[in-house]
Amino acid sequence: MDEFHREGDDLFCESVPLAEVARSAGTPVYIYSHAALERAYRELDDAFSGAGLDHLVCYAVKANGNMAVLRALASFGAGADVVSGGELYRAMRAGFDPKKVVFAGVGKTENELTAGLGERILMFNVESVSELEHLNRLAAMHGKHARVALRVNPDVDAGSHPHLSTGLGHSKFGIPVEEAAALAERMGEYRCVDLIGIHQHIGSQLLKVSPYVESVEKTATLVEELKSRGFDIRYFNIGGGLGIRYLDEETPTPKDLVDALRPALAATGTKILCEMGRYIAGNAGVLLTSVLYRKRSGEKSFIVADAGMNDLLRPSLYDAHHDIQPVKDDIGTARADLVGPVCESGDYLAKDRELPDAREGDVLAVMGAGAYGFAMASNYNSRPRPAEVLVRGDRWAVVREREHYSDLIKGEIVPAFL
Ligand SMILES: *Cc1c(COP(=O)(O)O)cnc(C)c1O
């Protein structure tokens, strides 16, 4: 996390002191580092190049879909992994090459499939026979051909949080790997669908290489079998999920991962796609929050901040750990809960931890908040969502305005019968 560092007491993002951003943009505010996004992307890209694998690193838009973040990634040469029509819209508007866009998701609507056909995206990751039928019909109707990869479920335990595991037998995602070959044999019926790839994604925040290797080996066997039966499988999409360090986790590097996967990947003779979200954006962002109050309740000490679960849901949702750092490090530490203003007892950013002993008005940085941070923010409690800022070197810009109260009621209609 070199892009976020201290100079004296001051926390910086690249060459910008974060106290200055907090003062001028207000809090809560998300801050993203252009250099950190680029470094993470290049680490992945270099890992595949170094292993001699033809590849495309896609960015999972759902991790952080801010237009400036997307534009930066598109400019590095990344592809995009989208899971909805809205994400496809963002990716197109941000300047991704449609030939580098893959579209996943178990519940794509007809409108979403049609939009993907219209953009001539690289491929759809198809998750069921019904979806295949719909896609075929829509492609025929529009005089197009849909390129598809079958998403298979390798039935491997990713070993991460249950909410973050997607590759087990009972999961809603994909087609059981054992059934994929039979389905491929039937695909001749779908005249406007071209099977060009196999896709898998076993989960998120993976901290071990072994489940990844196990699933890729299983899926690679399928790829080879299909190729030997004459299918023109040109792409193997291995999914996303590489974990990052939030606390003290031992995380594999992209090189560790790719080197471990290399034999299985190389044997398929296909172009390798990956779709990383958290690895690219997670440690490229922080959330700044100001302390509103300190209070005690019995034995417990609370730091009440202006950011809550509606701004950053991960602690409440996953019991996730985020490092908390003072933006000005001229204070000691104290055991406390860092809580938000939302009317829920589950509204906390850090629980019963040794935290900066912040006074009212101090600014704290919630680290590792670049992925699944703003993306999961809501207006719960009618709280306007925070601003977002992108830093590049010594320059910074607000890349999403803080919402106004008028945004909260946008589109709401009080009917005439009231
Ligand atoms: C969420 C998701 C990803 C990205 O996961 P990360 O853990 O953020 O890398 C990739 N592919 C699919 C299909 C996903 O649903």
CSV table of C-alpha atoms and ligand atoms in Angstrom, one decimal:
chain,number,residue,atom,x,y,z
A,1,MET,CA,0.0,0.0,0.0
A,2,ASP,CA,2.9,2.4,-0.8
A,3,GLU,CA,0.5,4.8,-2.5
A,4,PHE,CA,-1.0,5.5,1.0
A,5,HIS,CA,1.9,6.5,3.2
A,6,ARG,CA,3.0,8.9,5.9
A,7,GLU,CA,5.1,12.0,5.7
A,8,GLY,CA,5.7,13.0,9.2
A,9,ASP,CA,2.3,12.9,10.9
A,10,ASP,CA,0.4,13.3,7.7
A,11,LEU,CA,-1.3,10.5,5.7
A,12,PHE,CA,-0.8,11.0,2.0
A,13,CYS,CA,-2.3,9.4,-1.1
A,14,GLU,CA,0.5,9.7,-3.6
A,15,SER,CA,1.6,13.3,-3.3
A,16,VAL,CA,-1.6,14.6,-1.8
A,17,PRO,CA,-2.1,15.1,1.9
A,18,LEU,CA,-5.4,13.6,2.8
A,19,ALA,CA,-6.2,16.3,5.4
A,20,GLU,CA,-6.3,18.7,2.6
A,21,VAL,CA,-8.8,16.6,0.6
A,22,ALA,CA,-11.0,16.2,3.7
A,23,ARG,CA,-11.0,19.9,4.3
A,24,SER,CA,-11.9,20.9,0.8
A,25,ALA,CA,-14.2,18.0,-0.3
A,26,GLY,CA,-15.7,17.3,3.1
A,27,THR,CA,-16.3,13.9,4.7
A,28,PRO,CA,-17.3,11.1,4.4
A,29,VAL,CA,-15.3,10.8,1.1
A,30,TYR,CA,-13.7,7.9,-0.8
A,31,ILE,CA,-10.2,8.5,-2.1
A,32,TYR,CA,-8.8,6.4,-4.9
A,33,SER,CA,-5.2,6.2,-6.1
A,34,HIS,CA,-4.5,6.1,-9.8
A,35,ALA,CA,-1.0,4.7,-9.2
A,36,ALA,CA,-2.4,1.9,-7.0
A,37,LEU,CA,-5.0,0.9,-9.6
A,38,GLU,CA,-2.3,0.9,-12.3
A,39,ARG,CA,0.2,-1.1,-10.2
A,40,ALA,CA,-2.4,-3.8,-9.3
A,41,TYR,CA,-3.5,-4.1,-12.9
A,42,ARG,CA,0.1,-4.3,-14.2
A,43,GLU,CA,1.0,-7.0,-11.6
A,44,LEU,CA,-1.7,-9.2,-12.9
A,45,ASP,CA,-1.0,-8.4,-16.6
A,46,ASP,CA,2.8,-9.0,-16.0
A,47,ALA,CA,2.1,-12.3,-14.2
A,48,PHE,CA,0.4,-13.7,-17.2
A,49,SER,CA,2.9,-12.3,-19.6
A,50,GLY,CA,5.8,-13.6,-17.5
A,51,ALA,CA,4.2,-17.1,-17.7
A,52,GLY,CA,4.1,-16.8,-21.5
A,53,LEU,CA,0.3,-17.0,-21.5
A,54,ASP,CA,-1.9,-15.2,-24.1
A,55,HIS,CA,-4.4,-13.4,-21.9
A,56,LEU,CA,-6.7,-10.5,-21.1
A,57,VAL,CA,-7.1,-9.1,-17.6
A,58,CYS,CA,-10.6,-7.9,-17.1
A,59,TYR,CA,-11.7,-5.6,-14.3
A,60,ALA,CA,-14.8,-6.6,-12.4
A,61,VAL,CA,-16.8,-3.4,-12.6
A,62,LYS,CA,-19.0,-4.3,-9.6
A,63,ALA,CA,-16.1,-3.8,-7.2
A,64,ASN,CA,-15.9,-0.1,-8.0
A,65,GLY,CA,-17.8,1.3,-11.0
A,66,ASN,CA,-16.9,4.9,-10.7
A,67,MET,CA,-16.5,6.4,-14.3
A,68,ALA,CA,-13.0,7.8,-13.6
A,69,VAL,CA,-11.8,4.5,-12.1
A,70,LEU,CA,-13.2,2.7,-15.2
A,71,ARG,CA,-11.6,5.2,-17.6
A,72,ALA,CA,-8.3,4.7,-15.9
A,73,LEU,CA,-8.5,1.0,-16.2
A,74,ALA,CA,-9.6,1.1,-19.8
A,75,SER,CA,-6.6,3.3,-20.5
A,76,PHE,CA,-4.3,0.7,-19.1
A,77,GLY,CA,-5.7,-1.8,-21.6
A,78,ALA,CA,-7.9,-3.7,-19.2
A,79,GLY,CA,-11.1,-5.5,-20.3
A,80,ALA,CA,-14.3,-5.3,-18.3
A,81,ASP,CA,-16.4,-7.9,-16.6
A,82,VAL,CA,-19.9,-6.7,-16.2
A,83,VAL,CA,-22.8,-8.4,-14.4
A,84,SER,CA,-25.8,-6.1,-15.4
A,85,GLY,CA,-27.0,-3.8,-18.1
A,86,GLY,CA,-26.1,-0.9,-15.9
A,87,GLU,CA,-22.5,-2.0,-15.6
A,88,LEU,CA,-22.4,-2.6,-19.4
A,89,TYR,CA,-23.7,1.0,-19.8
A,90,ARG,CA,-21.0,2.3,-17.5
A,91,ALA,CA,-18.3,0.3,-19.2
A,92,MET,CA,-19.3,1.5,-22.6
A,93,ARG,CA,-19.5,5.1,-21.5
A,94,ALA,CA,-16.1,4.9,-19.8
A,95,GLY,CA,-14.5,3.8,-23.0
A,96,PHE,CA,-13.9,0.1,-22.7
A,97,ASP,CA,-13.4,-1.7,-26.0
A,98,PRO,CA,-16.5,-3.9,-26.4
A,99,LYS,CA,-14.2,-6.6,-27.8
A,100,LYS,CA,-12.8,-6.7,-24.3
A,101,VAL,CA,-16.1,-7.0,-22.4
A,102,VAL,CA,-17.5,-10.2,-20.9
A,103,PHE,CA,-21.0,-10.3,-19.4
A,104,ALA,CA,-21.7,-12.6,-16.5
A,105,GLY,CA,-24.6,-13.1,-14.1
A,106,VAL,CA,-27.3,-15.7,-13.4
A,107,GLY,CA,-30.3,-13.5,-14.1
A,108,LYS,CA,-29.7,-11.5,-17.3
A,109,THR,CA,-32.9,-10.0,-18.6
A,110,GLU,CA,-33.9,-9.9,-22.2
A,111,ASN,CA,-33.1,-6.2,-22.3
A,112,GLU,CA,-29.6,-6.9,-20.9
A,113,LEU,CA,-28.9,-9.7,-23.3
A,114,THR,CA,-30.1,-7.5,-26.2
A,115,ALA,CA,-27.9,-4.6,-25.0
A,116,GLY,CA,-24.9,-7.0,-25.0
A,117,LEU,CA,-25.7,-8.2,-28.5
A,118,GLY,CA,-26.0,-4.5,-29.6
A,119,GLU,CA,-22.6,-3.7,-28.3
A,120,ARG,CA,-21.1,-6.8,-29.9
A,121,ILE,CA,-19.3,-7.7,-26.7
A,122,LEU,CA,-16.6,-10.3,-26.6
A,123,MET,CA,-18.8,-12.9,-24.9
A,124,PHE,CA,-21.7,-13.7,-22.6
A,125,ASN,CA,-20.9,-16.0,-19.7
A,126,VAL,CA,-24.0,-18.2,-19.8
A,127,GLU,CA,-25.2,-19.7,-16.6
A,128,SER,CA,-28.2,-21.9,-17.6
A,129,VAL,CA,-29.8,-23.7,-20.5
A,130,SER,CA,-32.8,-21.3,-20.3
A,131,GLU,CA,-30.5,-18.4,-20.7
A,132,LEU,CA,-28.9,-20.0,-23.8
A,133,GLU,CA,-32.4,-20.5,-25.3
A,134,HIS,CA,-33.3,-16.8,-24.7
A,135,LEU,CA,-30.0,-15.6,-26.0
A,136,ASN,CA,-30.3,-17.7,-29.1
A,137,ARG,CA,-33.8,-16.4,-29.9
A,138,LEU,CA,-32.8,-12.8,-29.3
A,139,ALA,CA,-29.7,-13.1,-31.5
A,140,ALA,CA,-31.8,-14.7,-34.3
A,141,MET,CA,-34.3,-11.9,-34.0
A,142,HIS,CA,-31.6,-9.2,-34.3
A,143,GLY,CA,-29.7,-11.1,-37.1
A,144,LYS,CA,-26.7,-11.5,-34.8
A,145,HIS,CA,-24.5,-14.2,-33.5
A,146,ALA,CA,-23.8,-14.4,-29.7
A,147,ARG,CA,-20.4,-15.6,-28.6
A,148,VAL,CA,-20.7,-17.5,-25.3
A,149,ALA,CA,-18.7,-19.1,-22.7
A,150,LEU,CA,-20.4,-21.7,-20.4
A,151,ARG,CA,-20.0,-20.8,-16.8
A,152,VAL,CA,-19.3,-24.1,-15.0
A,153,ASN,CA,-19.4,-24.8,-11.4
A,154,PRO,CA,-16.4,-26.8,-10.5
A,155,ASP,CA,-17.7,-27.7,-7.0
A,156,VAL,CA,-14.7,-26.5,-5.1
A,157,ASP,CA,-14.7,-24.8,-1.7
A,158,ALA,CA,-13.0,-21.5,-2.1
A,159,GLY,CA,-12.4,-21.3,1.6
A,160,SER,CA,-13.5,-17.8,2.0
A,161,HIS,CA,-16.6,-16.2,3.7
A,162,PRO,CA,-19.8,-18.2,2.9
A,163,HIS,CA,-21.3,-15.1,1.3
A,164,LEU,CA,-18.2,-14.9,-0.9
A,165,SER,CA,-18.0,-18.5,-2.1
A,166,THR,CA,-19.7,-19.1,-5.5
A,167,GLY,CA,-18.2,-22.4,-6.7
A,168,LEU,CA,-19.7,-25.0,-4.5
A,169,GLY,CA,-22.2,-27.7,-5.7
A,170,HIS,CA,-25.2,-26.1,-4.0
A,171,SER,CA,-24.5,-22.5,-5.3
A,172,LYS,CA,-26.9,-20.8,-7.7
A,173,PHE,CA,-24.0,-20.0,-10.1
A,174,GLY,CA,-23.1,-21.8,-13.3
A,175,ILE,CA,-23.7,-25.3,-14.7
A,176,PRO,CA,-22.3,-28.4,-12.9
A,177,VAL,CA,-19.0,-29.1,-14.6
A,178,GLU,CA,-20.1,-32.8,-15.2
A,179,GLU,CA,-23.1,-31.6,-17.3
A,180,ALA,CA,-21.2,-29.0,-19.4
A,181,ALA,CA,-20.0,-31.5,-22.0
A,182,ALA,CA,-23.5,-32.9,-22.6
A,183,LEU,CA,-24.8,-29.4,-22.9
A,184,ALA,CA,-22.0,-28.5,-25.4
A,185,GLU,CA,-23.0,-31.4,-27.5
A,186,ARG,CA,-26.6,-30.0,-27.7
A,187,MET,CA,-25.4,-26.5,-28.7
A,188,GLY,CA,-25.8,-27.2,-32.4
A,189,GLU,CA,-29.5,-26.6,-31.8
A,190,TYR,CA,-28.7,-23.0,-30.9
A,191,ARG,CA,-27.8,-21.7,-34.4
A,192,CYS,CA,-27.1,-18.1,-33.4
A,193,VAL,CA,-24.9,-19.0,-30.4
A,194,ASP,CA,-21.2,-19.7,-30.9
A,195,LEU,CA,-19.5,-21.6,-28.0
A,196,ILE,CA,-16.1,-20.1,-27.8
A,197,GLY,CA,-15.1,-20.3,-24.1
A,198,ILE,CA,-15.5,-21.9,-20.7
A,199,HIS,CA,-15.8,-19.7,-17.6
A,200,GLN,CA,-15.6,-20.3,-13.9
A,201,HIS,CA,-15.5,-18.1,-10.8
A,202,ILE,CA,-15.3,-19.8,-7.4
A,203,GLY,CA,-15.5,-16.9,-5.0
A,204,SER,CA,-14.0,-13.7,-3.6
A,205,GLN,CA,-11.2,-12.8,-1.2
A,206,LEU,CA,-9.4,-16.1,-1.9
A,207,LEU,CA,-6.3,-16.3,0.3
A,208,LYS,CA,-5.0,-19.7,-0.9
A,209,VAL,CA,-3.8,-20.8,-4.3
A,210,SER,CA,-4.9,-24.4,-3.8
A,211,PRO,CA,-8.7,-24.1,-4.3
A,212,TYR,CA,-8.0,-22.0,-7.3
A,213,VAL,CA,-5.6,-24.6,-8.7
A,214,GLU,CA,-8.0,-27.4,-8.0
A,215,SER,CA,-10.9,-25.7,-9.8
A,216,VAL,CA,-8.8,-24.6,-12.7
A,217,GLU,CA,-7.4,-28.1,-13.2
A,218,LYS,CA,-11.0,-29.6,-13.1
A,219,THR,CA,-12.2,-27.0,-15.6
A,220,ALA,CA,-9.1,-27.3,-17.8
A,221,THR,CA,-9.9,-31.0,-18.2
A,222,LEU,CA,-13.3,-30.0,-19.5
A,223,VAL,CA,-11.7,-27.5,-21.9
A,224,GLU,CA,-9.4,-30.1,-23.3
A,225,GLU,CA,-12.2,-32.7,-23.6
A,226,LEU,CA,-14.3,-30.2,-25.5
A,227,LYS,CA,-11.5,-29.3,-27.8
A,228,SER,CA,-10.7,-32.9,-28.5
A,229,ARG,CA,-14.4,-33.4,-29.5
A,230,GLY,CA,-14.0,-30.7,-32.0
A,231,PHE,CA,-15.4,-27.6,-30.2
A,232,ASP,CA,-13.6,-24.4,-31.0
A,233,ILE,CA,-12.9,-23.4,-27.4
A,234,ARG,CA,-10.6,-20.4,-27.7
A,235,TYR,CA,-11.0,-18.8,-24.3
A,236,PHE,CA,-10.7,-20.0,-20.7
A,237,ASN,CA,-12.0,-17.5,-18.2
A,238,ILE,CA,-10.7,-18.4,-14.8
A,239,GLY,CA,-12.7,-15.8,-12.9
A,240,GLY,CA,-11.7,-13.3,-10.3
A,241,GLY,CA,-11.4,-13.6,-6.5
A,242,LEU,CA,-7.7,-13.1,-5.7
A,243,GLY,CA,-7.7,-11.8,-2.1
A,244,ILE,CA,-6.0,-8.8,-0.6
A,245,ARG,CA,-4.5,-8.0,2.8
A,246,TYR,CA,-7.0,-6.2,5.1
A,247,LEU,CA,-5.3,-7.1,8.4
A,248,ASP,CA,-2.4,-9.5,8.4
A,249,GLU,CA,-3.5,-12.2,5.9
A,250,GLU,CA,-0.9,-14.0,3.9
A,251,THR,CA,-1.9,-13.2,0.4
A,252,PRO,CA,-0.7,-14.9,-2.7
A,253,THR,CA,0.7,-12.5,-5.3
A,254,PRO,CA,-0.6,-12.5,-8.9
A,255,LYS,CA,2.7,-14.2,-9.8
A,256,ASP,CA,2.2,-16.9,-7.1
A,257,LEU,CA,-1.2,-17.6,-8.5
A,258,VAL,CA,-0.4,-17.5,-12.2
A,259,ASP,CA,2.7,-19.6,-11.7
A,260,ALA,CA,0.7,-22.2,-9.9
A,261,LEU,CA,-2.0,-22.3,-12.6
A,262,ARG,CA,0.4,-22.1,-15.5
A,263,PRO,CA,0.7,-25.9,-16.3
A,264,ALA,CA,-3.0,-26.4,-16.4
A,265,LEU,CA,-3.6,-23.2,-18.3
A,266,ALA,CA,-0.9,-23.7,-20.9
A,267,ALA,CA,-2.1,-27.2,-21.6
A,268,THR,CA,-5.5,-25.9,-22.8
A,269,GLY,CA,-3.9,-23.8,-25.6
A,270,THR,CA,-6.5,-21.1,-25.0
A,271,LYS,CA,-6.4,-17.4,-24.4
A,272,ILE,CA,-6.8,-16.9,-20.7
A,273,LEU,CA,-9.2,-14.3,-19.3
A,274,CYS,CA,-9.4,-13.3,-15.6
A,275,GLU,CA,-11.8,-10.9,-14.0
A,276,MET,CA,-10.4,-9.3,-10.9
A,277,GLY,CA,-12.2,-6.7,-8.9
A,278,ARG,CA,-11.0,-6.6,-5.3
A,279,TYR,CA,-7.4,-7.2,-6.2
A,280,ILE,CA,-7.3,-4.2,-8.5
A,281,ALA,CA,-9.4,-1.7,-6.5
A,282,GLY,CA,-9.4,-2.9,-2.9
A,283,ASN,CA,-6.2,-1.4,-1.6
A,284,ALA,CA,-6.4,1.5,-4.1
A,285,GLY,CA,-9.0,3.3,-2.0
A,286,VAL,CA,-9.7,4.6,1.5
A,287,LEU,CA,-12.8,6.2,3.1
A,288,LEU,CA,-12.2,9.3,5.1
A,289,THR,CA,-14.6,10.0,8.0
A,290,SER,CA,-14.7,12.8,10.6
A,291,VAL,CA,-15.3,12.1,14.3
A,292,LEU,CA,-18.5,13.7,15.5
A,293,TYR,CA,-18.5,12.6,19.1
A,294,ARG,CA,-16.8,10.6,21.7
A,295,LYS,CA,-19.0,8.8,24.3
A,296,ARG,CA,-18.9,6.2,26.9
A,297,SER,CA,-21.5,3.7,27.8
A,298,GLY,CA,-20.7,1.7,30.9
A,299,GLU,CA,-17.3,0.1,30.2
A,300,LYS,CA,-17.4,0.8,26.5
A,301,SER,CA,-15.9,3.7,24.6
A,302,PHE,CA,-17.4,4.8,21.3
A,303,ILE,CA,-16.0,7.0,18.5
A,304,VAL,CA,-19.1,8.3,16.6
A,305,ALA,CA,-18.1,9.1,13.0
A,306,ASP,CA,-19.9,10.7,10.1
A,307,ALA,CA,-19.6,7.5,8.0
A,308,GLY,CA,-21.7,4.5,8.7
A,309,MET,CA,-22.9,1.2,7.3
A,310,ASN,CA,-24.7,3.0,4.4
A,311,ASP,CA,-21.3,4.3,3.3
A,312,LEU,CA,-19.2,1.2,3.9
A,313,LEU,CA,-21.3,-2.0,4.5
A,314,ARG,CA,-18.5,-4.6,4.7
A,315,PRO,CA,-17.9,-4.5,8.5
A,316,SER,CA,-21.7,-4.9,9.2
A,317,LEU,CA,-22.3,-7.4,6.4
A,318,TYR,CA,-19.2,-9.6,6.5
A,319,ASP,CA,-17.8,-8.7,9.9
A,320,ALA,CA,-14.9,-7.4,7.7
A,321,HIS,CA,-11.8,-5.9,9.2
A,322,HIS,CA,-10.6,-2.6,7.9
A,323,ASP,CA,-7.5,-0.9,9.3
A,324,ILE,CA,-8.3,2.5,10.8
A,325,GLN,CA,-5.6,5.2,10.6
A,326,PRO,CA,-5.6,8.8,11.7
A,327,VAL,CA,-5.1,11.3,8.9
A,328,LYS,CA,-2.9,13.3,11.4
A,329,ASP,CA,-0.9,10.9,13.6
A,330,ASP,CA,-0.4,13.1,16.6
A,331,ILE,CA,-2.7,11.0,18.9
A,332,GLY,CA,-2.4,7.8,20.9
A,333,THR,CA,-4.7,4.8,20.8
A,334,ALA,CA,-7.6,3.6,22.8
A,335,ARG,CA,-9.9,0.6,22.9
A,336,ALA,CA,-13.2,1.6,21.3
A,337,ASP,CA,-15.9,0.9,18.8
A,338,LEU,CA,-15.9,3.1,15.7
A,339,VAL,CA,-19.6,3.6,14.9
A,340,GLY,CA,-21.7,5.5,12.4
A,341,PRO,CA,-24.8,7.6,12.8
A,342,VAL,CA,-27.2,5.0,11.3
A,343,CYS,CA,-30.0,3.8,13.5
A,344,GLU,CA,-28.9,0.2,13.7
A,345,SER,CA,-26.7,-1.5,16.3
A,346,GLY,CA,-25.0,-3.3,13.5
A,347,ASP,CA,-23.8,0.1,12.2
A,348,TYR,CA,-20.0,0.0,12.9
A,349,LEU,CA,-16.8,0.4,11.0
A,350,ALA,CA,-14.6,-1.2,13.7
A,351,LYS,CA,-15.6,-3.1,16.8
A,352,ASP,CA,-13.9,-3.4,20.2
A,353,ARG,CA,-10.4,-2.6,18.8
A,354,GLU,CA,-7.4,-0.6,19.6
A,355,LEU,CA,-8.1,2.5,17.5
A,356,PRO,CA,-6.7,6.0,17.1
A,357,ASP,CA,-7.8,7.9,20.2
A,358,ALA,CA,-9.5,10.5,18.0
A,359,ARG,CA,-11.1,13.7,19.3
A,360,GLU,CA,-14.1,15.4,17.9
A,361,GLY,CA,-13.2,16.9,14.5
A,362,ASP,CA,-10.3,14.5,13.8
A,363,VAL,CA,-10.3,12.7,10.5
A,364,LEU,CA,-9.8,8.9,10.3
A,365,ALA,CA,-9.0,6.9,7.2
A,366,VAL,CA,-10.7,3.5,6.8
A,367,MET,CA,-8.1,1.6,4.7
A,368,GLY,CA,-8.7,-1.0,2.0
A,369,ALA,CA,-12.1,0.5,1.1
A,370,GLY,CA,-11.6,0.8,-2.7
A,371,ALA,CA,-13.5,-2.3,-3.6
A,372,TYR,CA,-17.1,-3.1,-2.5
A,373,GLY,CA,-17.1,0.2,-0.7
A,374,PHE,CA,-19.0,3.0,-2.5
A,375,ALA,CA,-20.3,0.2,-4.8
A,376,MET,CA,-22.4,-1.1,-1.9
A,377,ALA,CA,-23.3,2.3,-0.5
A,378,SER,CA,-27.0,3.1,0.0
A,379,ASN,CA,-29.2,6.0,1.0
A,380,TYR,CA,-30.4,4.1,4.1
A,381,ASN,CA,-31.6,6.6,6.8
A,382,SER,CA,-31.9,9.1,3.9
A,383,ARG,CA,-28.2,9.8,4.0
A,384,PRO,CA,-26.7,11.2,0.8
A,385,ARG,CA,-24.0,9.0,-0.5
A,386,PRO,CA,-20.4,10.3,-0.1
A,387,ALA,CA,-18.2,12.1,-2.6
A,388,GLU,CA,-15.5,10.2,-4.4
A,389,VAL,CA,-12.0,11.6,-5.3
A,390,LEU,CA,-9.3,10.3,-7.6
A,391,VAL,CA,-5.7,11.2,-6.9
A,392,ARG,CA,-3.0,11.1,-9.6
A,393,GLY,CA,0.4,12.3,-8.5
A,394,ASP,CA,0.0,15.7,-7.0
A,395,ARG,CA,-3.4,16.3,-8.7
A,396,TRP,CA,-6.7,15.3,-7.4
A,397,ALA,CA,-10.3,15.7,-8.5
A,398,VAL,CA,-13.8,15.0,-7.2
A,399,VAL,CA,-15.0,12.2,-9.5
A,400,ARG,CA,-18.4,12.0,-8.0
A,401,GLU,CA,-20.2,14.8,-6.2
A,402,ARG,CA,-21.5,14.2,-2.7
A,403,GLU,CA,-25.2,13.6,-3.1
A,404,HIS,CA,-27.6,16.4,-2.3
A,405,TYR,CA,-30.9,16.1,-0.4
A,406,SER,CA,-32.7,16.7,-3.8
A,407,ASP,CA,-31.0,13.5,-5.0
A,408,LEU,CA,-32.7,11.6,-2.2
A,409,ILE,CA,-36.2,12.2,-3.6
A,410,LYS,CA,-35.3,12.2,-7.3
A,411,GLY,CA,-37.9,10.2,-9.2
A,412,GLU,CA,-40.4,10.0,-6.2
A,413,ILE,CA,-43.9,11.1,-7.0
A,414,VAL,CA,-46.6,12.2,-4.6
A,415,PRO,CA,-49.8,11.2,-6.5
A,416,ALA,CA,-52.7,13.5,-7.2
A,417,PHE,CA,-55.1,11.5,-5.0
A,418,LEU,CA,-53.2,12.6,-1.9
B,1,LIG,C1,-17.6,-10.6,-8.3
B,1,LIG,C2,-17.1,-11.3,-9.5
B,1,LIG,C3,-15.8,-11.2,-9.9
B,1,LIG,C4,-14.8,-10.3,-9.1
B,1,LIG,O1,-14.5,-10.8,-7.8
B,1,LIG,P1,-13.3,-10.2,-7.0
B,1,LIG,O2,-13.3,-11.0,-5.8
B,1,LIG,O3,-13.7,-8.8,-6.7
B,1,LIG,O4,-12.1,-10.4,-7.8
B,1,LIG,C5,-15.4,-11.8,-11.0
B,1,LIG,N1,-16.2,-12.6,-11.7
B,1,LIG,C6,-17.5,-12.8,-11.4
B,1,LIG,C7,-18.4,-13.6,-12.2
B,1,LIG,C8,-18.0,-12.1,-10.3
B,1,LIG,O5,-19.3,-12.3,-9.9
